[in-house]
Short mmCIF file of C-alpha atoms in Angstrom, two decimals:
data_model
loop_
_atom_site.label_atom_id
_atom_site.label_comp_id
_atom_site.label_asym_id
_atom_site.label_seq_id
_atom_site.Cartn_x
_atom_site.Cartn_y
_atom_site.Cartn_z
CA UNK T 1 26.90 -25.75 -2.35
CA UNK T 2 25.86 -21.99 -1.95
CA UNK T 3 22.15 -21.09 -2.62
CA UNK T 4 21.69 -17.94 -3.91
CA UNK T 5 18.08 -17.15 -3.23
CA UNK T 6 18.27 -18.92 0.24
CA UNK T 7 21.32 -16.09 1.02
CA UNK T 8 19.14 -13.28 -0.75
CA UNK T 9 15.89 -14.18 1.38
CA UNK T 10 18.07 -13.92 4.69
CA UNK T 11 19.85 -10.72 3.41
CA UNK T 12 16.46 -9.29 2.61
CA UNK T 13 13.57 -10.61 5.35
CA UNK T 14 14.32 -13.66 7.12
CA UNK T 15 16.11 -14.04 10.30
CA UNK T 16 18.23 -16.85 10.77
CA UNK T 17 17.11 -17.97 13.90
CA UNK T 18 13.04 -17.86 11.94
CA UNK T 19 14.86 -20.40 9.04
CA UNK T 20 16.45 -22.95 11.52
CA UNK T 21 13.24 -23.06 13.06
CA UNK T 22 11.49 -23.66 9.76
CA UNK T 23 13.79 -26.36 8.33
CA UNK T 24 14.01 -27.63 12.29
CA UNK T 25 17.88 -27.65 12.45
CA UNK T 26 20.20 -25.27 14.73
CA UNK T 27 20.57 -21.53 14.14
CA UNK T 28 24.61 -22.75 13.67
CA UNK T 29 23.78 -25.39 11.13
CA UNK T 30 21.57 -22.78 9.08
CA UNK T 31 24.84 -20.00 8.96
CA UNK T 32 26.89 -23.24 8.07
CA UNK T 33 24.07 -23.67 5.54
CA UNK T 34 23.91 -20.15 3.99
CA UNK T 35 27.96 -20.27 4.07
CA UNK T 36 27.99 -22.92 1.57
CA UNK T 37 29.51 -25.07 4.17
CA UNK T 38 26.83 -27.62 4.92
CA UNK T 39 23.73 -28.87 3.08
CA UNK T 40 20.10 -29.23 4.19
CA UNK T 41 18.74 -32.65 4.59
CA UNK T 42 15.32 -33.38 2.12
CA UNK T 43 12.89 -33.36 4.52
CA UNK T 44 14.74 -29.81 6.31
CA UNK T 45 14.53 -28.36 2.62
CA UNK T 46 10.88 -28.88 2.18
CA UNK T 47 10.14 -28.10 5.60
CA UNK T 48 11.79 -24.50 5.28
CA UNK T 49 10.15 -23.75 1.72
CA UNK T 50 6.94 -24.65 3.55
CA UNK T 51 7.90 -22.31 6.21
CA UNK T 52 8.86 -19.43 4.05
CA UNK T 53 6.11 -19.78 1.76
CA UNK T 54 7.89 -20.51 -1.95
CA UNK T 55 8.37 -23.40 -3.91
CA UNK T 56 11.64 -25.52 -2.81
CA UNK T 57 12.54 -25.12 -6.79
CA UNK T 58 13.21 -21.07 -6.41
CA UNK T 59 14.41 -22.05 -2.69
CA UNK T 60 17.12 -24.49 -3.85
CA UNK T 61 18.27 -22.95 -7.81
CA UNK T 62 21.76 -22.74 -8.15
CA UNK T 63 21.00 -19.32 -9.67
CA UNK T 64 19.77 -16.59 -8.39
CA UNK T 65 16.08 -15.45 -9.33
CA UNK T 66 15.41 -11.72 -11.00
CA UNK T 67 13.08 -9.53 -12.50
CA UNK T 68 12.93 -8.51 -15.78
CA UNK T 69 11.23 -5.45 -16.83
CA UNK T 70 10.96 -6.98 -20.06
CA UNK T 71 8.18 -9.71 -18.94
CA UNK T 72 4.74 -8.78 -18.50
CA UNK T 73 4.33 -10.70 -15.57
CA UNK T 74 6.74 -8.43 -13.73
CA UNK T 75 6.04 -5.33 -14.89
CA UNK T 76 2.26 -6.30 -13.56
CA UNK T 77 3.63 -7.44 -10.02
CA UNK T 78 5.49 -3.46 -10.46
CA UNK T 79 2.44 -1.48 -10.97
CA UNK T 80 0.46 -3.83 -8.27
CA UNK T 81 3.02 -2.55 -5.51
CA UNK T 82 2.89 1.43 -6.80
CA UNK T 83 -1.08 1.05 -6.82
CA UNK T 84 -0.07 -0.47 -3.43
CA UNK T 85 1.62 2.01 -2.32
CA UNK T 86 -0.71 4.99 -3.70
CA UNK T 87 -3.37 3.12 -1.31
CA UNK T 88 -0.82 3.50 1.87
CA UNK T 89 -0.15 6.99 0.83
CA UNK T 90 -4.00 8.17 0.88
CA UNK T 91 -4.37 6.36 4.19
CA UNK T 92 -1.19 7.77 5.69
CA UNK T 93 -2.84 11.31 4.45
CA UNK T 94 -5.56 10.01 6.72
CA UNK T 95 -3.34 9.96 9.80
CA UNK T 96 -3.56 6.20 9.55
CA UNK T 97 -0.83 4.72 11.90
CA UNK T 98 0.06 2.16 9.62
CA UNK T 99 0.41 3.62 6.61
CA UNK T 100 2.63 6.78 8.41
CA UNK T 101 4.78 3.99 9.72
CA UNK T 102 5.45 2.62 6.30
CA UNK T 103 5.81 5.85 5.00
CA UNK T 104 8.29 7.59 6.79
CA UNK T 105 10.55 4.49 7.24
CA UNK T 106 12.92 2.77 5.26
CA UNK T 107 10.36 0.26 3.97
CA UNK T 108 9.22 3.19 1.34
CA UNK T 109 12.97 3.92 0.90
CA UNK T 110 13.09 -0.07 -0.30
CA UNK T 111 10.07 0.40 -2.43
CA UNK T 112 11.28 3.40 -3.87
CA UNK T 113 14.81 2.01 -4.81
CA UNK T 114 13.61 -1.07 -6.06
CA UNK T 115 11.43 0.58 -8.53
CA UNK T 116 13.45 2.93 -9.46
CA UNK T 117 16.07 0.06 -10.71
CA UNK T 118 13.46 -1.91 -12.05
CA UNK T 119 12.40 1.05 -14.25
CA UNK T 120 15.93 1.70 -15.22
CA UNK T 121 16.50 -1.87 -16.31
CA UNK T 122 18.73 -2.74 -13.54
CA UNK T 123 19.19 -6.47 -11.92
CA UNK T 124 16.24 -6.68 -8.90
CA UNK T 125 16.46 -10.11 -7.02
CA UNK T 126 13.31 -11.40 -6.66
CA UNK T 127 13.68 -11.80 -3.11
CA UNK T 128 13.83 -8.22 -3.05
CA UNK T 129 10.77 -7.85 -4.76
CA UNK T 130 8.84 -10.39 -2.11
CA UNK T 131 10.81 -8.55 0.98
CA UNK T 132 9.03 -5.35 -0.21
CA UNK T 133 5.76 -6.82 -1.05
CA UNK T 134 5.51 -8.34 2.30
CA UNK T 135 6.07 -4.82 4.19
CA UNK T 136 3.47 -3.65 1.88
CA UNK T 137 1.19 -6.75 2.38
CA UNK T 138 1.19 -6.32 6.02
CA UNK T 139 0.58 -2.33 6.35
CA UNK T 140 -2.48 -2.65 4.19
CA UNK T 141 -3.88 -5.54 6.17
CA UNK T 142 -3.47 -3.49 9.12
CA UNK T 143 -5.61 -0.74 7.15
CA UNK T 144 -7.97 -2.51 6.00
CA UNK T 145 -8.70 -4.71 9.23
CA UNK T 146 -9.32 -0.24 10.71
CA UNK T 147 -11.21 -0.15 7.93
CA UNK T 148 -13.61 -2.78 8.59
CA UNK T 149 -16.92 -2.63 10.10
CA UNK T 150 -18.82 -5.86 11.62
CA UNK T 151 -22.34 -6.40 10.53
CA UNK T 152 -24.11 -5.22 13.45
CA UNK T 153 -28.25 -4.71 14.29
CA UNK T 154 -29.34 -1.37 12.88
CA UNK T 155 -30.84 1.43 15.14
CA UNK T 156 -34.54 2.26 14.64
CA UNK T 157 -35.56 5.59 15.71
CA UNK T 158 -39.00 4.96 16.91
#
């Protein structure tokens, strides 16, 4: 049995030495796995949802997972990632390390692509959309955490 959204998330993010190690099985069993030629025991398929941080039901579906640009719940999770990326933009402006990484490599290439099918109604795999959000996810952490200034003891000028 093939799963669809297991073979997307590799395609899109996930190594497959990273998802042997999550559902604790061989890098050899997991491309036997994602070939359709072998099946994950129980306890290996919860383990790796765990690991990859979605529930085993999206994991595990015989079908593969898309957005629609017809539910509001998508088109929300849309304009989250270009408010996203309007944030990395200003900070790139900034000469913010982060945000000039993201933006002058393929990740805003991804963005851009994805959004650009979403708006035209075109099939985006929702493992797409998480591959994406994750680049996005970590370059603003990294801005933010710049960003951030400790409480510290104020200086009196006496």
């Amino acid at each position: 049995m093939k799963y669809p959204n297991l073979v997307e998330e590799h395609k899109q993010y996930w190594c497959l030495e990273a998802m042997a190690r999550g559902a604790d099985v061989t890098p050899e069993l997991m491309e036997a796995i994602l070939n359709g030629d072998e099946l994950l025991m129980a306890d290996e398929a919860l383990n790796l949802a765990r690991y990859m941080m979605c529930k085993p039901s999206y994991l595990f579906s015989p079908t593969l997972s898309m957005l629609n640009n017809k539910s509001s719940r998508h088109r929300r999770w849309m304009a989250e990632l270009n408010r996203d990326l309007y944030e990395i933009w200003e900070a790139s402006k900034k000469g913010d390390y982060w945000a000039l990484d993201y933006m002058h490599t393929n990740k805003r290439i991804k963005y851009v692509n994805m959004s650009l099918k979403f708006q035209d109604g075109r099939q985006v795999m929702y493992a797409e959309y998480k591959a994406v959000k994750t680049d996005m996810t970590w370059a603003l952490g990294h801005i933010h955490e710049k960003q951030h200034k400790p409480r510290g003891l104020e200086r009196r000028v006496g």
